[in-house]
Every structure is written in C-alpha cells, then in structure tokens.
Amino acid sequence: MKRPLIIRMGGLRAVARLGALLLLSVVLIASLPIMALWPFGRSHQPAVEIHDEAGIFYAETLTRDLEALRFREDVRVAVVSLPGDDIENLNDAVLEYARSQPGQPWISAERPDKWADGLIILAVAPDSRWIGCYFGEDIDPPLGRQQDIQNAAKPQLQRADWSGAMVTMGEDLADLIGRPGDGDPGLSHVLPGIAAIAGIVLLIGTLWVGLSARRLATAARRSYAQVTHDYETTELLAGTIPSDESHGAQVLERYRWFQQEYAHVTRGFLELGSPVGAQWFSHALRRRAKDLSKRAAYLDTLDDVIVNASALLTLSSTWQSAWANEQGPVLEDLQSLERLCNQVDNRATGVDTSKDREWVRGQKRQLDTMTTRLGAHQISPSHALDELDRIADETRSRAGQLTRAALDADTSPHAEERRRRYENSQNFGRVAVYTGNWSLGGGHGGYNPHSTIRLNPSSPASGAVTSGGGGFSGAGSASSFAPISDLVVGYSSASSYTPASSSGSSSFSGSSFSGGGGFSGGGFSGAGSSSRF
C-alpha cells in the first residue's frame, strides 16, 4: 500500500519546520527590494499650479508631465520661477512671493509660521542661480534628502532645461514621500540589506544542512557496509596478531575497542533509521549523521591497522606494503629535520648543521638496510618497529636542539622576541598531523598515517590505549609520535619576525552642502531648503 504523500515528504512536523524556515528566508530576502522600491500606494495624482514669473517654462507641457506623476498621498505641487539676479536668499524670496498671493493659500491657516499641509513648492531663480523646494509639515522630507533632490536636478538647470529639472525633482519626491522612514537610507537600504543577507545565509544554511546530512549519512553507510563486509576477515586476522609482542598487544587493545564501537555504531544506525524528504533538513539529524560518519570511518580505518599489523608481525606475503606504510611518519620527520637544516643555514646563524644532515642520510640508509634484513628474517618485526621508535625520538630531539641553538645564536635586536614567539608557538596546544607524503634523498613516497601500527595523532582509537607519561602507555608499546613539522614551522615564523613599520596617517576632507539660510523674516519656520547651481 502506497504511503500518504505527507509521510513520503517527511511527516507534517518536518515539512512545517522546513516550510517555516524557507518562508522566513524569502521574507528576509524580499525585504531589500521591497523597501528599496516600495511600490505601494502610488495612486494619487497631484494638483499642479505653475507660477512662471521669469518666463522660462513651457507651462502646458510641464503641467502635463507633473500631473502624470503618482504620489502615495494627496499633494499640491506649486512650481514658481522668480526673475532677477539680485536674489541673495531664495527662501525669503519664495516666502515673500507666497505672502503676496491672494488669500495666501500656500501658508497654513492654523499655523501661519508653516507651509500648508500637502503642499510642495518647487522654486527656481534662473538669473540668481538658485534652486529650492519647500513642504507642508505633514510631508517634510529630511534635509539631506532635500539636498539630494536638488543636486539631481542641477545638471539640467545648468543646461537651462528648466522644465526638465522641475520634473526630475517631482519624480524624486513622488518616490520619496510616503516611504517608511521618509526614504532614510538606513531604513530603506541598510537594514533591509542586512535582513536580506541574513535571509540568504538562512536559506543557504537550511539547504546545506539537508544536503550535507544526506551526504554524511551516505558516507557513513558506505564505511559501515565496508566494515561489515570485512568483519569476519578482520576478526580472523586479529587472531593472528601475537599478544605477547609489545606492538601487537597495543593493536589488540585497539581491536577490543573496535568490537565495542562496532556494536555502538550498529545501534546508531538503527536509531538514525531511514530519513526522507524534509526530515533531512534538521540540525539534530545532521549532527547524528556526522557522528556516525566519523565513527564508521574510524572503524573502516582501524580494520586496515589490523590488516597491516597481521601482515607485518607475521611477515605474511603483504608485509612489504605494511612496512613501507610504517616507515612513512619517520621518513616525513627526517624530511622535516632536513628542511630545518636548510632554514638554519639560510638565516646565516653560524650554527653548523652538517652533523644533522649526515645523521639524516645515515638513518635513511639504516631504514633501507632494515627492509633487507626483515626480508631475510635477520631481525624481527618487533625489533624493526622499536628501531622506528628510536629514530623518531632522536629526530625530535635533534630538531629541538638545532632550533634552540639557532635561536640562541641570533644576536639581532629582535632575538629575544623571536625566542619568545617560538616558545609560544610550541605551547599553543595545536596538534599537528602527518601529511602522508615524504621526499628525502632523491626518493619520495606516500602512506596512510591513519593505518600505521605505531600511534600518531591520526591513529584511530588511540584513546582506547591507557594514557600515561609523555605519550600513551598500556599493554605493549603505546608511545604516540607527533610530527616535528610544527617545530619547523614555529622556527621559520619566529626567526623571520621583524616589527611592522608604522604608517603615516591621512586626513579626509569633504565638501559641505551650500544652501541658503533659513527664513529671516516674521518668525516663519516652514520646512524647505535651497542651494545654488
């Protein structure tokens, strides 16, 4: 029987949660274009009157163009041109003209010190090079926006396109008046922009959660399926590892963790179930899938450790590849020591690195000899692994001694600070990991640091071996070896330190808006401003 659609989509609760997140994302993203354009309510045709005292307008055309505009509320648009090249204050000139009109319709009857409500005055004095705009108190835009409107019309005024300039101002005012926040950029662009970015982040994050949860669950099932397929073989190989051998005992301790963890991961997959549809878009489910993916990958890697340990410790037919993989971290550390020698020489500290270079070459030859002797059964695998431990210990010791000698030989004014920076880098607490690649003495190779018998920071289930002393200790050999690359990087950074030079400061200069003063007569304080063009 076919399941209901809502069940196949993930269930009502999961679908509702996903739908709410997507809807919120869309609302936040849409806030920017909505607030920036604000297309609502522009249905009011203005009443237009032209007072062309300077004789510069085409009255019929200007009236038609202004009446074609649509405002968000009822307004009167009065356009006035004033002649004369002796106007020093357009604000006063417009007020004087308004008071000369019969009945003074432009001035509020209730408040004679204000312009009438719903009134917009667009004024120009062509000979005195003034432009201004004035408003009733109910539609007064911020002064900064008034300046923007005047500035937008100035190119046309400078070309003597008087009517075009008035239409431009009218268009800007039609878009501005009635907007939330009076068109303040912070409310119309900045805050909606932040909301839109948050919406985009939420949308991308929601989709990412769903897609990554599905990907992680797929990877977890793939690793788990591989472990399950190889489980019996891994169990048989674990039985061949000698428990009375130190390195074998350490691997068997991790194998016991493997058995317990396999049971836990199996229960985890039962709890995960088979999510569908909107169920994938859950942070909780993604966290569970991520945890299972990591734990299943650890299991998949640890069974490679069992395979390598069985092959090397019993010298089976595949022991050479296991031994080559085991040498990888040691060869990578020897490469790092050689690189440290190069850096010390480049700093011209006077510290002799020739002995360390010769020692690196000698250890590379020693590893090649050990490979031959292992194949001839002249040394045991356990002894070979102990030799790797010895080389790793001495490599780190030599690198530390060389670094300290090079820093102590520094006699520059910055020597003390460089030593301090190096010590801080070593105490930072960051754990370096092996890269899985080495290049030394003309040879190079790759290996898998996760599948070595000897413990390193990438070893799975290293925490299953009882911790003690400077590394891990428990049944058998359980020292954990960290790469010396962090030591080399710390020296490189510290030894090249020089204080940053101070830079000069620069000052910012801008221009101010040049406009006419306020109304100087009669205590009038109506809204508006003017400026020269």
XYZ file of C-alpha atoms in Angstrom:
533
model
C 0.000 0.000 0.000
C 1.381 3.375 -1.017
C 2.133 5.675 1.918
C 0.386 9.077 2.133
C 2.210 11.948 0.431
C 2.829 13.862 3.661
C 4.600 10.786 5.104
C 6.738 10.412 1.987
C 7.676 14.111 2.330
C 8.954 13.504 5.863
C 5.904 13.979 8.035
C 3.809 17.009 8.955
C 6.169 18.311 11.646
C 9.313 18.147 9.460
C 7.533 19.674 6.467
C 6.101 22.503 8.601
C 9.514 23.266 10.103
C 11.214 23.332 6.692
C 8.401 25.410 5.202
C 8.686 27.961 8.025
C 12.447 28.290 7.514
C 12.093 28.716 3.751
C 9.271 31.240 4.162
C 11.308 33.255 6.664
C 14.262 33.228 4.254
C 12.118 34.512 1.388
C 10.602 37.269 3.552
C 14.024 38.455 4.707
C 15.477 38.392 1.192
C 12.445 40.179 -0.268
C 12.683 42.969 2.331
C 15.529 44.652 0.417
C 13.820 45.119 -2.972
C 10.507 45.916 -1.286
C 11.974 48.606 0.956
C 14.264 49.947 -1.775
C 11.468 50.249 -4.355
C 8.381 50.496 -2.073
C 5.916 50.381 -4.981
C 2.856 50.556 -2.753
C 0.240 53.277 -2.689
C 1.425 55.464 -5.584
C -2.060 56.170 -6.903
C -2.620 59.851 -6.101
C -2.490 62.402 -8.934
C -1.097 65.743 -7.780
C -2.849 69.092 -8.251
C -0.386 71.244 -10.212
C -0.093 75.003 -10.493
C 2.561 76.924 -12.443
C 3.733 80.428 -11.499
C 6.239 81.298 -14.222
C 7.236 84.826 -13.227
C 10.607 84.508 -15.033
C 9.059 83.191 -18.275
C 11.193 80.076 -18.540
C 8.688 77.176 -18.566
C 6.535 75.538 -21.180
C 3.573 75.632 -18.836
C 1.301 73.194 -20.670
C 3.976 70.525 -21.069
C 5.262 70.958 -17.528
C 1.756 70.707 -16.075
C 1.046 67.539 -18.073
C 4.315 65.901 -17.036
C 3.827 66.699 -13.351
C 0.189 65.551 -13.377
C 1.357 62.234 -14.848
C 3.280 61.532 -11.643
C 1.710 59.396 -8.924
C 2.239 60.102 -5.237
C 1.375 57.997 -2.195
C -0.873 60.733 -0.789
C -2.778 63.805 -1.969
C -0.429 66.723 -2.642
C -0.418 70.109 -4.374
C 2.658 70.904 -6.464
C 3.299 74.604 -6.963
C 6.108 75.481 -9.385
C 7.421 79.037 -9.248
C 10.190 80.851 -11.134
C 11.427 84.195 -9.793
C 13.269 86.711 -12.001
C 16.167 88.953 -11.050
C 19.885 88.496 -10.490
C 19.874 90.147 -7.055
C 18.213 87.371 -5.004
C 20.501 86.627 -2.058
C 18.160 84.334 -0.157
C 15.707 82.218 -2.169
C 13.906 81.105 0.989
C 12.900 84.684 1.813
C 12.049 85.425 -1.811
C 9.669 82.452 -2.024
C 8.062 83.344 1.312
C 7.569 86.940 0.150
C 6.024 85.690 -3.093
C 3.706 83.308 -1.174
C 2.503 86.140 1.094
C 1.742 88.268 -1.946
C -0.744 85.712 -3.295
C -4.425 86.486 -2.731
C -5.621 84.600 0.349
C -2.088 83.255 0.938
C -3.117 79.662 0.010
C 0.439 78.335 0.408
C 0.624 79.262 4.108
C -1.137 77.232 6.789
C -4.234 78.973 8.160
C -3.912 77.194 11.511
C -0.162 77.816 11.858
C 0.882 80.912 9.902
C 4.551 80.145 10.522
C 4.324 76.930 8.438
C 3.558 75.965 4.873
C 0.113 74.498 4.219
C -0.301 70.762 4.666
C 0.023 68.699 1.489
C 1.941 71.469 -0.301
C 5.122 71.071 -2.355
C 6.783 74.211 -3.747
C 9.449 73.799 -6.433
C 11.217 77.128 -6.892
C 13.941 78.343 -9.228
C 15.609 81.713 -9.671
C 17.354 81.310 -13.057
C 19.200 84.616 -13.071
C 20.433 84.338 -9.456
C 21.223 80.609 -9.901
C 19.089 79.340 -7.002
C 17.023 76.148 -6.701
C 14.766 75.297 -3.758
C 11.985 73.024 -2.534
C 9.520 73.648 0.323
C 6.969 71.437 2.062
C 3.971 71.298 4.323
C 4.777 69.908 7.748
C 2.929 66.657 7.035
C 5.217 65.720 4.145
C 8.541 67.270 5.192
C 11.472 65.090 3.950
C 14.790 65.102 5.844
C 17.133 67.946 4.897
C 19.674 65.527 3.461
C 17.107 64.108 1.044
C 16.072 67.633 0.021
C 19.686 68.309 -0.879
C 19.839 65.063 -2.882
C 16.725 66.068 -4.822
C 18.141 69.495 -5.627
C 21.504 68.062 -6.649
C 19.840 65.583 -9.003
C 18.210 68.448 -10.923
C 21.300 70.680 -11.168
C 22.766 69.171 -14.357
C 19.529 70.066 -16.173
C 19.435 73.521 -14.615
C 22.981 74.150 -15.787
C 21.804 73.296 -19.330
C 18.847 75.673 -18.915
C 16.413 72.738 -19.094
C 14.153 74.389 -16.551
C 11.057 72.294 -17.086
C 13.047 69.064 -17.126
C 14.650 69.981 -13.790
C 11.237 70.525 -12.183
C 10.000 67.159 -13.470
C 13.129 65.441 -12.129
C 12.538 66.943 -8.702
C 8.888 65.923 -8.880
C 9.774 62.346 -9.787
C 12.191 62.084 -6.891
C 9.640 63.499 -4.481
C 6.921 61.158 -5.743
C 9.217 58.248 -4.958
C 10.296 59.662 -1.584
C 7.129 60.996 0.043
C 5.160 58.331 1.864
C 8.040 55.886 2.082
C 8.668 54.293 5.505
C 11.271 56.355 7.331
C 10.985 59.184 4.775
C 13.329 57.285 2.466
C 16.132 57.241 5.014
C 18.892 55.036 3.513
C 19.347 53.269 6.820
C 15.727 52.092 6.783
C 15.288 51.671 3.041
C 18.615 50.043 2.182
C 20.977 49.306 5.098
C 18.665 47.449 7.490
C 16.822 45.612 4.685
C 20.221 44.780 3.200
C 21.286 43.216 6.487
C 17.984 41.349 6.652
C 18.410 40.147 3.062
C 21.922 38.885 3.814
C 20.563 37.093 6.885
C 17.851 35.582 4.696
C 20.380 34.379 2.126
C 22.531 32.897 4.884
C 19.479 31.204 6.406
C 18.388 29.821 3.031
C 21.851 28.549 2.119
C 22.327 27.196 5.635
C 18.998 25.347 5.541
C 19.746 23.784 2.152
C 23.298 22.970 3.252
C 22.045 21.180 6.359
C 19.785 18.940 4.268
C 22.310 18.198 1.538
C 25.238 17.655 3.904
C 23.154 15.465 6.229
C 22.261 13.221 3.281
C 25.909 13.172 2.113
C 27.220 12.352 5.596
C 24.663 9.587 6.064
C 25.605 8.107 2.687
C 29.313 8.187 3.580
C 28.577 6.642 6.983
C 26.592 3.794 5.428
C 29.333 3.201 2.858
C 32.031 2.923 5.548
C 29.805 0.789 7.754
C 28.963 -1.533 4.882
C 32.681 -1.988 4.159
C 33.412 -2.745 7.816
C 30.528 -5.227 7.962
C 31.714 -6.916 4.769
C 35.247 -7.305 6.169
C 34.250 -8.033 9.768
C 34.898 -11.776 9.741
C 38.187 -11.344 7.889
C 39.286 -8.653 10.373
C 38.406 -10.994 13.247
C 40.459 -13.809 11.729
C 43.450 -11.527 11.127
C 43.265 -10.154 14.684
C 43.608 -13.730 15.867
C 46.974 -13.997 14.093
C 48.488 -10.980 15.889
C 50.807 -12.127 18.686
C 49.511 -10.813 22.009
C 52.862 -11.379 23.739
C 54.560 -8.885 21.405
C 54.518 -5.255 22.576
C 53.268 -3.653 19.349
C 50.802 -6.482 18.750
C 49.370 -6.087 22.254
C 48.784 -2.372 21.598
C 46.924 -3.143 18.347
C 44.822 -5.832 20.056
C 43.814 -3.330 22.719
C 42.530 -1.070 19.947
C 40.819 -4.070 18.341
C 38.809 -4.626 21.523
C 37.653 -1.014 21.183
C 36.798 -1.815 17.544
C 34.458 -4.623 18.607
C 32.661 -2.476 21.169
C 32.447 0.525 18.838
C 31.022 -1.623 16.026
C 28.123 -2.589 18.289
C 27.549 1.066 19.257
C 27.608 2.228 15.643
C 25.174 -0.521 14.676
C 22.727 0.790 17.282
C 23.355 4.325 15.992
C 22.236 3.353 12.504
C 19.099 1.735 13.895
C 18.303 4.990 15.716
C 19.002 7.046 12.586
C 16.519 4.991 10.600
C 15.760 5.959 7.006
C 15.048 9.699 6.854
C 13.042 11.001 3.897
C 12.148 14.379 2.441
C 12.076 17.262 4.878
C 13.481 15.126 7.711
C 16.977 15.641 6.249
C 16.789 19.392 6.940
C 17.342 19.041 10.667
C 20.443 20.122 12.567
C 19.938 17.289 15.043
C 19.792 14.694 12.275
C 22.851 16.183 10.592
C 24.804 16.016 13.860
C 23.817 12.371 14.243
C 24.811 11.607 10.634
C 28.131 13.433 11.078
C 28.887 11.475 14.247
C 28.068 8.168 12.554
C 30.147 9.105 9.513
C 33.182 9.856 11.674
C 32.804 6.730 13.820
C 32.197 4.430 10.847
C 35.249 5.889 9.073
C 37.313 5.207 12.206
C 36.141 1.605 12.152
C 36.956 1.312 8.463
C 40.443 2.719 9.081
C 41.098 0.580 12.149
C 40.473 -2.640 10.294
C 43.293 -1.506 7.962
C 45.509 -1.267 11.065
C 44.588 -4.889 11.905
C 45.453 -5.983 8.364
C 48.826 -4.169 8.465
C 49.693 -5.455 11.942
C 48.895 -9.036 10.988
C 50.874 -8.779 7.754
C 53.998 -7.213 9.301
C 54.154 -9.059 12.622
C 53.685 -12.441 10.940
C 55.745 -11.483 7.837
C 52.972 -12.682 5.556
C 53.021 -12.181 1.780
C 51.981 -8.481 2.048
C 54.417 -7.456 4.787
C 56.402 -5.147 2.444
C 53.498 -2.727 1.915
C 52.730 -2.714 5.656
C 56.404 -1.983 6.435
C 56.568 0.791 3.817
C 53.478 2.387 5.368
C 55.045 2.097 8.832
C 58.199 3.911 7.729
C 56.158 6.859 6.361
C 55.939 9.022 9.526
C 59.648 8.503 10.280
C 60.657 9.483 6.736
C 58.393 12.545 6.899
C 60.081 13.625 10.158
C 63.548 13.112 8.642
C 62.441 15.303 5.733
C 61.308 17.987 8.215
C 64.675 17.855 10.006
C 66.479 18.305 6.688
C 64.228 21.257 5.886
C 65.030 22.766 9.288
C 68.741 22.482 8.462
C 68.122 24.416 5.239
C 66.297 27.175 7.099
C 69.008 27.499 9.738
C 71.670 27.752 7.007
C 69.605 30.369 5.129
C 69.439 32.516 8.292
C 73.261 32.571 8.394
C 73.256 31.994 12.147
C 76.685 30.359 12.115
C 75.248 27.124 13.567
C 76.774 24.004 11.953
C 74.104 21.689 10.502
C 76.448 19.237 8.764
C 76.243 16.605 11.525
C 72.455 16.655 11.484
C 72.410 16.375 7.688
C 74.789 13.397 7.803
C 72.689 11.796 10.535
C 69.544 12.111 8.365
C 71.319 10.410 5.461
C 72.549 7.679 7.802
C 69.032 6.976 9.104
C 67.689 6.727 5.559
C 70.364 4.117 4.812
C 69.508 2.361 8.085
C 65.856 2.084 7.036
C 66.820 0.591 3.683
C 69.076 -1.923 5.463
C 66.298 -2.858 7.873
C 63.992 -3.602 4.961
C 66.534 -6.026 3.535
C 67.166 -7.682 6.905
C 63.438 -8.084 7.554
C 63.033 -9.872 4.243
C 65.922 -12.165 5.163
C 64.437 -12.827 8.649
C 67.629 -11.453 10.224
C 65.654 -9.115 12.517
C 62.162 -9.483 13.943
C 59.279 -7.153 13.041
C 59.107 -6.121 16.701
C 62.774 -5.083 16.666
C 62.216 -3.134 13.418
C 59.306 -1.237 14.956
C 61.380 -0.484 18.056
C 64.063 0.963 15.756
C 61.442 3.241 14.196
C 60.575 4.438 17.707
C 64.253 5.143 18.391
C 64.751 7.085 15.136
C 61.577 9.129 15.756
C 62.676 10.031 19.289
C 66.149 11.098 18.205
C 64.795 13.057 15.211
C 62.637 15.179 17.502
C 65.482 15.597 19.983
C 67.910 16.747 17.288
C 65.364 19.137 15.802
C 64.735 20.725 19.209
C 68.435 21.121 19.927
C 69.129 22.631 16.499
C 66.255 25.084 16.835
C 67.366 26.277 20.255
C 70.967 26.627 19.081
C 69.907 28.695 16.064
C 67.707 30.992 18.161
C 70.412 31.396 20.825
C 72.910 32.338 18.089
C 70.662 35.202 16.965
C 72.280 38.478 18.068
C 69.859 40.849 16.340
C 67.787 43.423 18.310
C 64.763 41.176 17.805
C 66.391 37.993 19.143
C 64.563 37.944 22.487
C 61.172 38.495 20.876
C 61.903 35.746 18.335
C 62.724 33.285 21.108
C 59.553 34.253 22.942
C 57.455 33.762 19.812
C 58.989 30.349 19.214
C 58.240 29.203 22.782
C 54.668 30.454 22.443
C 54.224 28.525 19.202
C 55.275 25.306 20.936
C 52.950 25.920 23.880
C 49.962 26.831 21.747
C 48.401 23.399 22.154
C 47.630 22.791 18.477
C 48.224 19.153 17.489
C 49.980 18.747 14.143
C 49.251 15.723 11.945
C 51.298 13.841 9.392
C 50.576 14.718 5.760
C 51.058 11.197 4.376
C 53.839 12.208 1.971
C 57.650 12.341 2.176
C 60.553 13.288 -0.069
C 64.103 12.506 1.034
C 67.457 11.615 -0.517
C 66.125 11.596 -4.062
C 63.224 9.323 -3.176
C 59.618 10.105 -2.383
C 56.503 8.233 -1.410
C 53.074 8.328 0.146
C 51.471 6.445 3.007
C 48.336 6.405 5.151
C 49.026 7.819 8.637
C 45.640 6.532 9.848
C 46.602 2.878 9.340
C 50.048 2.683 10.960
C 50.720 0.233 13.782
C 52.687 2.818 15.776
C 50.446 5.511 17.226
C 50.345 9.055 15.850
C 47.801 11.910 16.115
C 45.792 10.456 13.184
C 45.590 6.914 14.624
C 42.027 5.707 15.201
C 41.169 4.540 18.714
C 44.416 5.867 20.168
C 42.328 6.968 23.143
C 41.498 3.310 23.779
C 45.102 2.795 24.882
C 45.565 3.872 28.511
C 47.230 7.282 28.755
C 50.329 7.741 30.835
C 53.610 9.697 30.924
C 54.512 11.727 27.883
C 52.523 9.648 25.442
C 50.226 6.648 25.554
C 51.110 3.578 27.557
C 49.347 0.347 28.257
C 49.724 -3.190 27.046
C 52.822 -3.219 24.895
C 54.396 -0.341 23.042
C 51.982 2.574 23.146
C 54.068 5.691 22.615
C 52.368 8.227 20.366
C 54.608 10.139 17.964
C 53.656 13.623 16.736
C 55.270 15.144 13.629
C 58.102 17.653 14.091
C 56.715 19.841 11.309
C 55.120 22.106 13.937
C 58.596 22.708 15.396
C 59.983 23.619 11.952
C 57.076 25.949 11.202
C 57.444 27.588 14.614
C 61.147 28.262 13.997
C 60.523 29.591 10.485
C 57.883 32.035 11.719
C 59.802 33.170 14.808
C 63.208 33.563 13.134
C 61.788 35.778 10.376
C 59.973 38.134 12.775
C 60.594 41.853 12.379
C 58.361 44.589 13.849
C 55.927 46.140 11.405
C 56.810 49.690 10.409
C 54.332 52.398 11.341
C 52.495 54.137 8.564
C 51.579 57.788 8.370
C 48.074 58.988 8.865
C 45.983 60.669 6.284
C 43.164 63.086 6.750
C 39.799 63.106 4.987
C 38.354 66.188 3.517
C 34.911 66.595 2.102
C 32.662 69.298 0.837
C 29.655 70.752 2.583
C 26.236 71.500 1.142
C 25.955 75.120 0.136
C 22.483 76.384 0.673
C 20.543 79.483 1.518
C 19.871 80.269 5.125
C 16.536 79.862 6.859
C 13.634 82.260 6.661
C 14.821 85.563 8.076
C 11.572 87.414 8.430
C 8.417 87.235 10.518
C 9.322 84.204 12.582
C 8.438 81.860 9.712
C 9.844 78.330 10.171
C 8.320 76.303 7.369
C 10.119 73.237 6.015
C 12.371 73.502 2.988
C 15.796 74.484 1.727
C 17.608 75.966 -1.240
C 21.023 75.840 -2.878
C 22.915 77.357 -5.774
C 23.512 75.628 -9.078
